[in-house]
mmCIF file of C-alpha atoms in Angstrom:
data_model
loop_
_atom_site.group_PDB
_atom_site.id
_atom_site.type_symbol
_atom_site.label_atom_id
_atom_site.label_comp_id
_atom_site.label_asym_id
_atom_site.label_seq_id
_atom_site.Cartn_x
_atom_site.Cartn_y
_atom_site.Cartn_z
ATOM 1 C CA SER A 1 26.914 11.981 -36.653
ATOM 2 C CA TYR A 2 25.283 10.584 -33.515
ATOM 3 C CA THR A 3 23.772 12.918 -30.959
ATOM 4 C CA PRO A 4 22.454 11.633 -27.608
ATOM 5 C CA LEU A 5 19.238 13.626 -27.947
ATOM 6 C CA GLY A 6 18.687 11.896 -31.297
ATOM 7 C CA ALA A 7 18.037 8.636 -29.426
ATOM 8 C CA LYS A 8 14.385 9.587 -29.049
ATOM 9 C CA ASP A 9 14.021 9.348 -32.849
ATOM 10 C CA LYS A 10 14.663 5.580 -32.616
ATOM 11 C CA PHE A 11 11.243 5.013 -31.017
ATOM 12 C CA THR A 12 8.348 5.334 -33.422
ATOM 13 C CA HIS A 13 5.768 4.199 -30.839
ATOM 14 C CA LEU A 14 5.699 2.840 -27.307
ATOM 15 C CA GLY A 15 5.881 -0.819 -28.373
ATOM 16 C CA THR A 16 9.297 -0.333 -29.955
ATOM 17 C CA ILE A 17 10.991 -0.060 -26.558
ATOM 18 C CA PHE A 18 10.484 -3.841 -26.183
ATOM 19 C CA ILE A 19 12.021 -4.798 -29.552
ATOM 20 C CA PRO A 20 15.751 -5.603 -29.647
ATOM 21 C CA ARG A 21 17.676 -4.367 -32.678
ATOM 22 C CA LYS A 22 21.211 -3.407 -33.601
ATOM 23 C CA ASN A 23 22.756 -1.212 -30.897
ATOM 24 C CA TYR A 24 19.713 -1.770 -28.636
ATOM 25 C CA GLN A 25 19.773 -5.320 -27.268
ATOM 26 C CA VAL A 26 20.311 -5.236 -23.496
ATOM 27 C CA THR A 27 17.749 -2.569 -22.641
ATOM 28 C CA PRO A 28 14.673 -4.440 -23.982
ATOM 29 C CA VAL A 29 15.665 -7.462 -21.896
ATOM 30 C CA LEU A 30 15.957 -5.282 -18.769
ATOM 31 C CA ILE A 31 12.564 -3.720 -19.522
ATOM 32 C CA ALA A 32 10.954 -7.141 -19.999
ATOM 33 C CA VAL A 33 12.484 -8.491 -16.772
ATOM 34 C CA ASN A 34 11.285 -5.413 -14.855
ATOM 35 C CA CYS A 35 7.745 -5.842 -16.215
ATOM 36 C CA LEU A 36 7.691 -9.560 -15.406
ATOM 37 C CA VAL A 37 8.977 -8.969 -11.865
ATOM 38 C CA PHE A 38 6.363 -6.229 -11.381
ATOM 39 C CA ILE A 39 3.531 -8.559 -12.438
ATOM 40 C CA LEU A 40 4.775 -11.322 -10.142
ATOM 41 C CA GLN A 41 5.114 -8.871 -7.257
ATOM 42 C CA ARG A 42 1.531 -7.622 -7.786
ATOM 43 C CA ILE A 43 0.212 -11.198 -7.741
ATOM 44 C CA ILE A 44 2.102 -12.076 -4.541
ATOM 45 C CA PHE A 45 1.180 -8.778 -2.888
ATOM 46 C CA SER A 46 -2.515 -9.192 -3.761
ATOM 47 C CA ALA A 47 -2.538 -12.706 -2.302
ATOM 48 C CA TYR A 48 -0.912 -11.405 0.897
ATOM 49 C CA VAL A 49 -3.429 -8.565 1.304
ATOM 50 C CA PHE A 50 -6.283 -10.980 0.567
ATOM 51 C CA SER A 51 -5.044 -13.323 3.301
ATOM 52 C CA LEU A 52 -4.786 -10.419 5.769
ATOM 53 C CA ASN A 53 -8.356 -9.392 4.928
ATOM 54 C CA LYS A 54 -9.578 -12.939 5.392
ATOM 55 C CA LYS A 55 -7.925 -13.121 8.836
ATOM 56 C CA GLY A 56 -9.553 -9.816 9.845
ATOM 57 C CA VAL A 57 -6.285 -7.952 10.379
ATOM 58 C CA GLU A 58 -6.894 -4.245 11.022
ATOM 59 C CA ASP A 59 -3.558 -2.537 10.234
ATOM 60 C CA ILE A 60 -3.289 -3.846 6.663
ATOM 61 C CA PRO A 61 -1.574 -0.747 5.150
ATOM 62 C CA GLU A 62 1.273 -0.908 7.666
ATOM 63 C CA LYS A 63 1.719 -4.675 7.371
ATOM 64 C CA SER A 64 1.529 -4.636 3.566
ATOM 65 C CA ALA A 65 4.101 -1.818 3.266
ATOM 66 C CA ALA A 66 6.522 -3.706 5.501
ATOM 67 C CA PHE A 67 5.852 -6.914 3.570
ATOM 68 C CA SER A 68 6.660 -5.228 0.253
ATOM 69 C CA LYS A 69 9.901 -3.725 1.478
ATOM 70 C CA ILE A 70 11.178 -6.878 3.175
ATOM 71 C CA VAL A 71 10.006 -9.558 0.736
ATOM 72 C CA PHE A 72 10.569 -7.751 -2.550
ATOM 73 C CA GLY A 73 14.081 -6.611 -1.700
ATOM 74 C CA GLY A 74 13.517 -2.943 -1.032
ATOM 75 C CA ILE A 75 16.340 -0.933 0.455
ATOM 76 C CA GLU A 76 16.027 -1.022 4.217
ATOM 77 C CA ARG A 77 19.030 0.824 5.676
ATOM 78 C CA ASN A 78 19.635 -1.414 8.677
ATOM 79 C CA LEU A 79 19.330 -4.615 6.651
ATOM 80 C CA VAL A 80 21.850 -3.373 4.069
ATOM 81 C CA LEU A 81 24.250 -2.272 6.795
ATOM 82 C CA ASN A 82 23.910 -5.729 8.367
ATOM 83 C CA GLY A 83 25.153 -7.432 5.210
ATOM 84 C CA GLU A 84 22.134 -7.781 2.916
ATOM 85 C CA TYR A 85 23.933 -6.014 0.056
ATOM 86 C CA TRP A 86 21.812 -7.836 -2.534
ATOM 87 C CA ARG A 87 19.061 -5.324 -1.697
ATOM 88 C CA LEU A 88 21.029 -2.637 -3.546
ATOM 89 C CA PHE A 89 20.507 -4.687 -6.734
ATOM 90 C CA THR A 90 16.965 -5.995 -6.192
ATOM 91 C CA ALA A 91 15.638 -2.511 -5.459
ATOM 92 C CA CYS A 92 16.248 -1.738 -9.156
ATOM 93 C CA PHE A 93 13.529 -4.250 -10.031
ATOM 94 C CA SER A 94 10.995 -3.256 -7.381
ATOM 95 C CA HIS A 95 8.313 -0.703 -8.305
ATOM 96 C CA GLY A 96 5.439 0.583 -6.227
ATOM 97 C CA SER A 97 2.777 1.328 -8.833
ATOM 98 C CA VAL A 98 1.904 1.125 -12.510
ATOM 99 C CA ASN A 99 2.887 4.783 -12.969
ATOM 100 C CA HIS A 100 6.196 4.165 -11.228
ATOM 101 C CA ILE A 101 7.213 1.281 -13.486
ATOM 102 C CA PHE A 102 5.843 2.962 -16.633
ATOM 103 C CA PHE A 103 7.889 6.125 -16.265
ATOM 104 C CA ASN A 104 10.978 4.248 -15.076
ATOM 105 C CA MET A 105 10.842 2.014 -18.165
ATOM 106 C CA ILE A 106 10.398 5.004 -20.496
ATOM 107 C CA PHE A 107 13.450 6.588 -18.892
ATOM 108 C CA LEU A 108 15.375 3.298 -19.070
ATOM 109 C CA ALA A 109 14.526 2.924 -22.778
ATOM 110 C CA TYR A 110 15.724 6.444 -23.556
ATOM 111 C CA ILE A 111 18.953 6.197 -21.532
ATOM 112 C CA GLY A 112 19.536 2.647 -22.806
ATOM 113 C CA ALA A 113 19.223 3.827 -26.413
ATOM 114 C CA ILE A 114 21.784 6.545 -25.747
ATOM 115 C CA ILE A 115 24.260 4.220 -24.014
ATOM 116 C CA GLU A 116 23.857 1.249 -26.361
ATOM 117 C CA GLY A 117 23.821 3.397 -29.482
ATOM 118 C CA ARG A 118 27.434 4.421 -29.144
#
């Protein structure tokens, strides 16, 4: 019989969360897309901060935080209320740090194994 807590037994090591198999096909794709989006966001963000540094801008933390939220589709209440509903979806693929994406993907793999394993 299948138990939800038994889903953790499907992963023998960390690399197995990326490998599709029977009853676990959608989750690895979502994990891969999240990782790819995170890498692209880091590249774009680094280029933006570099350009601010080169221009001699002083309030880089404030400008870079606003840039991340607006450009990468973060949930900004007023923008969503004004019709940018796509932000509710894109926020699922936006992560602030390596730790953030790592633990979210571990959680996604575990929950995905439970949901897809039925």
